[in-house]
CSV table of C-alpha atoms in Angstrom, one decimal:
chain,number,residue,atom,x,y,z
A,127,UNK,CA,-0.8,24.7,-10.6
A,128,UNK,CA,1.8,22.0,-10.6
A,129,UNK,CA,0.9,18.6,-9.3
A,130,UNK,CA,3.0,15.4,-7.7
A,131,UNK,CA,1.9,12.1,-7.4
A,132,UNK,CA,3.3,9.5,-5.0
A,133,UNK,CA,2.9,5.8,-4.5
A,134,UNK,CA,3.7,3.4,-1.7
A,135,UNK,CA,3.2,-0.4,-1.1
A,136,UNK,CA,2.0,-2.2,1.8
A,137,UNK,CA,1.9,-6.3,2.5
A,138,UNK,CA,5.4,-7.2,0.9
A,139,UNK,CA,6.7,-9.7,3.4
A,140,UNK,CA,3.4,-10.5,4.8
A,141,UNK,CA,2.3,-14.7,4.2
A,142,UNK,CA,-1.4,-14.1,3.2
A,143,UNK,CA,-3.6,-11.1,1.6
A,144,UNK,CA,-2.1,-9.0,-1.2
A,145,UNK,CA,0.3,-6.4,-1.9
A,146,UNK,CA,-1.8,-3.3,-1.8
A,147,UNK,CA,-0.3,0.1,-3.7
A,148,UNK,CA,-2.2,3.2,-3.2
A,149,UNK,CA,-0.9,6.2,-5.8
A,150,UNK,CA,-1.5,9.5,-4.7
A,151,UNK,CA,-2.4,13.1,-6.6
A,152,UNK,CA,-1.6,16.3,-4.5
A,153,UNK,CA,-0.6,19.9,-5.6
A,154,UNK,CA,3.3,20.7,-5.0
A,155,UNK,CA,3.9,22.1,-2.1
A,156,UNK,CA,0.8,21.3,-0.3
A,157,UNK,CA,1.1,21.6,3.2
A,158,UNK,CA,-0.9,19.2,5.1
A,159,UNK,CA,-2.6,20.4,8.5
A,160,UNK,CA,-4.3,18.4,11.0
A,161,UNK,CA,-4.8,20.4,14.5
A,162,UNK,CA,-6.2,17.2,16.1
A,163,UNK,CA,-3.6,14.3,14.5
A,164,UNK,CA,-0.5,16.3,14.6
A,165,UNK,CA,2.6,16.0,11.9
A,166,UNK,CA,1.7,13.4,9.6
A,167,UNK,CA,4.1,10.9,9.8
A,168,UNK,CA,5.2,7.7,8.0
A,169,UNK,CA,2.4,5.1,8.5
A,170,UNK,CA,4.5,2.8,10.2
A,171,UNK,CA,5.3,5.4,12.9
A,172,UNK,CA,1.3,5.7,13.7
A,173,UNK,CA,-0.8,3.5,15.7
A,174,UNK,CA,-3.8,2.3,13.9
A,175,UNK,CA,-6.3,4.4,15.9
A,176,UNK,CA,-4.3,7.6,14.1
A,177,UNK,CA,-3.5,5.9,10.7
A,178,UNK,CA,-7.7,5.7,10.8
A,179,UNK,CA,-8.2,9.3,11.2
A,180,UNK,CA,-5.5,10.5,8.5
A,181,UNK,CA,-7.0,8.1,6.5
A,182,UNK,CA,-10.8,9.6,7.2
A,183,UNK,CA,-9.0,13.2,7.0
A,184,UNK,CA,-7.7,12.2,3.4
A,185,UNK,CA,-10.7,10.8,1.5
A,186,UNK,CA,-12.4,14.1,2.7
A,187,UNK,CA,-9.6,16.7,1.9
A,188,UNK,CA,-10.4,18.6,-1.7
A,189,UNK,CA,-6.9,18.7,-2.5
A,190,UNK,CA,-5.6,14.7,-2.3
A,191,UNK,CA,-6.9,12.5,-5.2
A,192,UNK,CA,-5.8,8.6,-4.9
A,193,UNK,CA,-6.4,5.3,-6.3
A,194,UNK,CA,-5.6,1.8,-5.1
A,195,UNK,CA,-4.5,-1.4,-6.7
A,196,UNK,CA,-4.2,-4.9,-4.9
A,197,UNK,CA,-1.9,-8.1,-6.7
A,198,UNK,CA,-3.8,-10.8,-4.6
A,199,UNK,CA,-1.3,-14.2,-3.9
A,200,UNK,CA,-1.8,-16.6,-6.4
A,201,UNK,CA,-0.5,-14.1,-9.4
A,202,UNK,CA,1.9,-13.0,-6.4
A,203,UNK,CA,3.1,-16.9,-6.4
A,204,UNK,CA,3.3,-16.9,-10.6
A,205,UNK,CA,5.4,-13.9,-10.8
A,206,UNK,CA,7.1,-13.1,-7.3
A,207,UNK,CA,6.6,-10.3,-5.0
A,208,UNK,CA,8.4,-7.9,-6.3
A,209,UNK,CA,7.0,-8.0,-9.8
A,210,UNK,CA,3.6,-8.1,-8.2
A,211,UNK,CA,4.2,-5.0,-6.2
A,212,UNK,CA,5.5,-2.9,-9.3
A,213,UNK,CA,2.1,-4.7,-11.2
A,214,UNK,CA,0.1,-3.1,-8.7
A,215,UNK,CA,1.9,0.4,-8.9
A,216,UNK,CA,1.5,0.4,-12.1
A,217,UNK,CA,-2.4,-0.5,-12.0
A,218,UNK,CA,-2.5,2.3,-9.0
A,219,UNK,CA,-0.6,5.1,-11.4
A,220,UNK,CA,-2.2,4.6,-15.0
A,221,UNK,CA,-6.0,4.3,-12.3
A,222,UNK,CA,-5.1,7.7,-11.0
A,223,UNK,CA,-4.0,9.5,-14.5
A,224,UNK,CA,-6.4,8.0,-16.4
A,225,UNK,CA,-9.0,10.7,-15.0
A,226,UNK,CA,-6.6,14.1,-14.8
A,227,UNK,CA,-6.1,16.1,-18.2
A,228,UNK,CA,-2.9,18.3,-16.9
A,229,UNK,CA,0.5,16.9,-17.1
A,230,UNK,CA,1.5,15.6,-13.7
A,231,UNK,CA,5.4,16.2,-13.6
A,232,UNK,CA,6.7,14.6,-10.9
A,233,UNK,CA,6.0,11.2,-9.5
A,234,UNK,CA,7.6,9.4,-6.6
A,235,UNK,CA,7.9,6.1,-5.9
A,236,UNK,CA,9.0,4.7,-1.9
A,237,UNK,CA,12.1,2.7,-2.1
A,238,UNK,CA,12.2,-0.6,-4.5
A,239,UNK,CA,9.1,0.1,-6.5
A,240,UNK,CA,9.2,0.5,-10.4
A,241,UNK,CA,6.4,2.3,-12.7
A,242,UNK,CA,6.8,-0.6,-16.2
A,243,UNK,CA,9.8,-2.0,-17.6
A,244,UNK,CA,12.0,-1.4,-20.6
A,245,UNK,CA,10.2,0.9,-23.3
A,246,UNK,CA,7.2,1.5,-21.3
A,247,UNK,CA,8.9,2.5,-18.0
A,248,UNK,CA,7.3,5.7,-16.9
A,249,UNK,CA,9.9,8.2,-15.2
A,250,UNK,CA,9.6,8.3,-11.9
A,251,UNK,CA,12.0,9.1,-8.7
A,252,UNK,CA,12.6,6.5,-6.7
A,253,UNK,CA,13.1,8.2,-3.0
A,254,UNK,CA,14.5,5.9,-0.1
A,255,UNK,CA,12.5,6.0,2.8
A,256,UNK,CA,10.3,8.4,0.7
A,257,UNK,CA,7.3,7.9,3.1
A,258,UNK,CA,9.2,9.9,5.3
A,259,UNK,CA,10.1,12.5,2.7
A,260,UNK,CA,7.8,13.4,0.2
A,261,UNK,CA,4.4,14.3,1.5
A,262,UNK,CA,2.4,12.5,-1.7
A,263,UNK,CA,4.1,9.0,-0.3
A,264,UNK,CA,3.3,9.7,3.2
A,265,UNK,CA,-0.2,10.3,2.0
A,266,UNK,CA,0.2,7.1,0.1
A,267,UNK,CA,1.5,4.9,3.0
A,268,UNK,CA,-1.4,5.6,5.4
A,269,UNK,CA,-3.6,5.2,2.7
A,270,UNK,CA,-1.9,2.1,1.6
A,271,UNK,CA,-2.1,0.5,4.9
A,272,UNK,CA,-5.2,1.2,6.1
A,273,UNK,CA,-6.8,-0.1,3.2
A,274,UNK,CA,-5.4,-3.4,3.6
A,275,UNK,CA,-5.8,-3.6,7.2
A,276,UNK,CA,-10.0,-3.0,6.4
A,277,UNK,CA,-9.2,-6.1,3.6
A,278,UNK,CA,-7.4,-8.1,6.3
A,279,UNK,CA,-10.3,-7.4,8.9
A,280,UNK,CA,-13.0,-9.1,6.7
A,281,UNK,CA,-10.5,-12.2,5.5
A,282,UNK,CA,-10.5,-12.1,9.8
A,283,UNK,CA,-14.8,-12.8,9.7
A,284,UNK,CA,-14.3,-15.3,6.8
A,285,UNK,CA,-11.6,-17.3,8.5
A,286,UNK,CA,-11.4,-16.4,12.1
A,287,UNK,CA,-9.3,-19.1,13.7
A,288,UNK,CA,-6.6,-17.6,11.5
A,289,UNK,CA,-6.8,-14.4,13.6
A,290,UNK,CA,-6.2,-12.0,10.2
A,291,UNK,CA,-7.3,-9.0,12.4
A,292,UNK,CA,-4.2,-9.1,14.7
A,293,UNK,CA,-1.2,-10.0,12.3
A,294,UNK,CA,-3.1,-8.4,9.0
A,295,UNK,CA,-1.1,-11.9,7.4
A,296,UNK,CA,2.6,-11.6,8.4
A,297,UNK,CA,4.3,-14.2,9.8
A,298,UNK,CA,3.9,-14.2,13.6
A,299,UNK,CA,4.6,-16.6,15.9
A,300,UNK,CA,1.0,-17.2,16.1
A,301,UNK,CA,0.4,-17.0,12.3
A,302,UNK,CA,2.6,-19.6,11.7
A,303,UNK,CA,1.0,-21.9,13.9
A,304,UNK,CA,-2.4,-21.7,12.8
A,305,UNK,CA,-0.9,-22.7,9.4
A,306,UNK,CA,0.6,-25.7,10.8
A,307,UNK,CA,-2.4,-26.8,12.9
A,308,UNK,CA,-5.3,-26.1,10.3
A,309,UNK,CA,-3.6,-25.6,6.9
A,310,UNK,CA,-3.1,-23.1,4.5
A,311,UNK,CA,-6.2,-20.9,2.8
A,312,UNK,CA,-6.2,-20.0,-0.5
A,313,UNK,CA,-5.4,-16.5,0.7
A,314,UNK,CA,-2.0,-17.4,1.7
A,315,UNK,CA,0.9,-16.9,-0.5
A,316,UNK,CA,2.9,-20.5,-1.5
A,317,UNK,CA,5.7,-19.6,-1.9
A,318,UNK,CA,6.3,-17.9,1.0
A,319,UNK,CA,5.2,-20.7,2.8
A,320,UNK,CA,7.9,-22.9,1.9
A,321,UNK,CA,10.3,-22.2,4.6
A,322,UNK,CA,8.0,-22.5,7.6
């Protein structure tokens, strides 16, 4: 049998939490059924009521196998966010192989991701809008997102007038004035706090 893995990101161009990657193991072709959810979509085309249940349907199903990987924001300040999101695909990928023993032969990677630099750059297909594509980074998206969101809901009970359970850390209206009023947390990101 011939396997595919997929990653996606989730929390680039948010101001606080980290960039969370999760890297995802299915067998080719797999065709994913859900009588109750529906087509699986992108996660950014489900509500959060959905995204829960694919994500619940996923950790459960015998043929999806994934790992995550979070770059929290001070490194994400030391070495910007792109470098920080490839980091944490990378983390995510060599996580996930680490514990198969058959040669995975194709991986995909959503839009501007990269799997290592120079010598140690593992091949990979980079796929534009590949979490609407390729069913591993669909997988990869929901899974992606509604780990982060969980992460986001508990910074919400350590720090609740920053409201982290509605804007999950992007830069809202809202967001931006709780900064203002009460100050940056350490779970903020500085540098992209410059230019509010």
């Amino acid at each position: 049998m011939k396997y595919v893995i997929g990653l996606d990101e989730v929390g680039r161009g948010s101001l606080a939490g980290p960039v969370v990657v999760a890297a995802v193991l299915i067998p080719k072709g797999l065709r994913i059924m859900n009588y109750e959810l529906g087509i699986m979509k992108d996660s950014k085309k489900v509500n959060s009521q959905k995204r829960e249940k694919w994500f619940r349907f996923f950790k459960n199903h015998p043929d999806v196998l994934y790992t995550l990987a979070r770059v929290y924001p001070k490194k994400i300040d030391q070495i910007n966010i792109s470098n920080a999101a490839n980091l944490a695909a990378l983390h995510a990928y060599e996580r996930l192989v680490s514990g198969i023993i058959y040669k995975v032969p194709d991986v995909y990677l959503d839009g501007g991701l990269y799997l290592g630099g120079g010598k140690n750059r593992i091949p990979a297909k980079t796929v534009i809008r590949g979490d609407e594509k390729i069913t591993a980074i669909k997988i990869a998206s929901i899974i992606a997102k509604v780990s982060r969101d969980k992460f986001m809901a508990r910074l919400a009970k350590k720090y609740p007038k920053y409201n982290f359970e509605t804007h999950k850390g992007y830069g809202t209206k809202r967001h931006i004035q709780v900064i203002k009023k009460f100050g940056p947390l350490i779970v903020h990101r500085r540098s992209f706090l410059r230019f509010i």
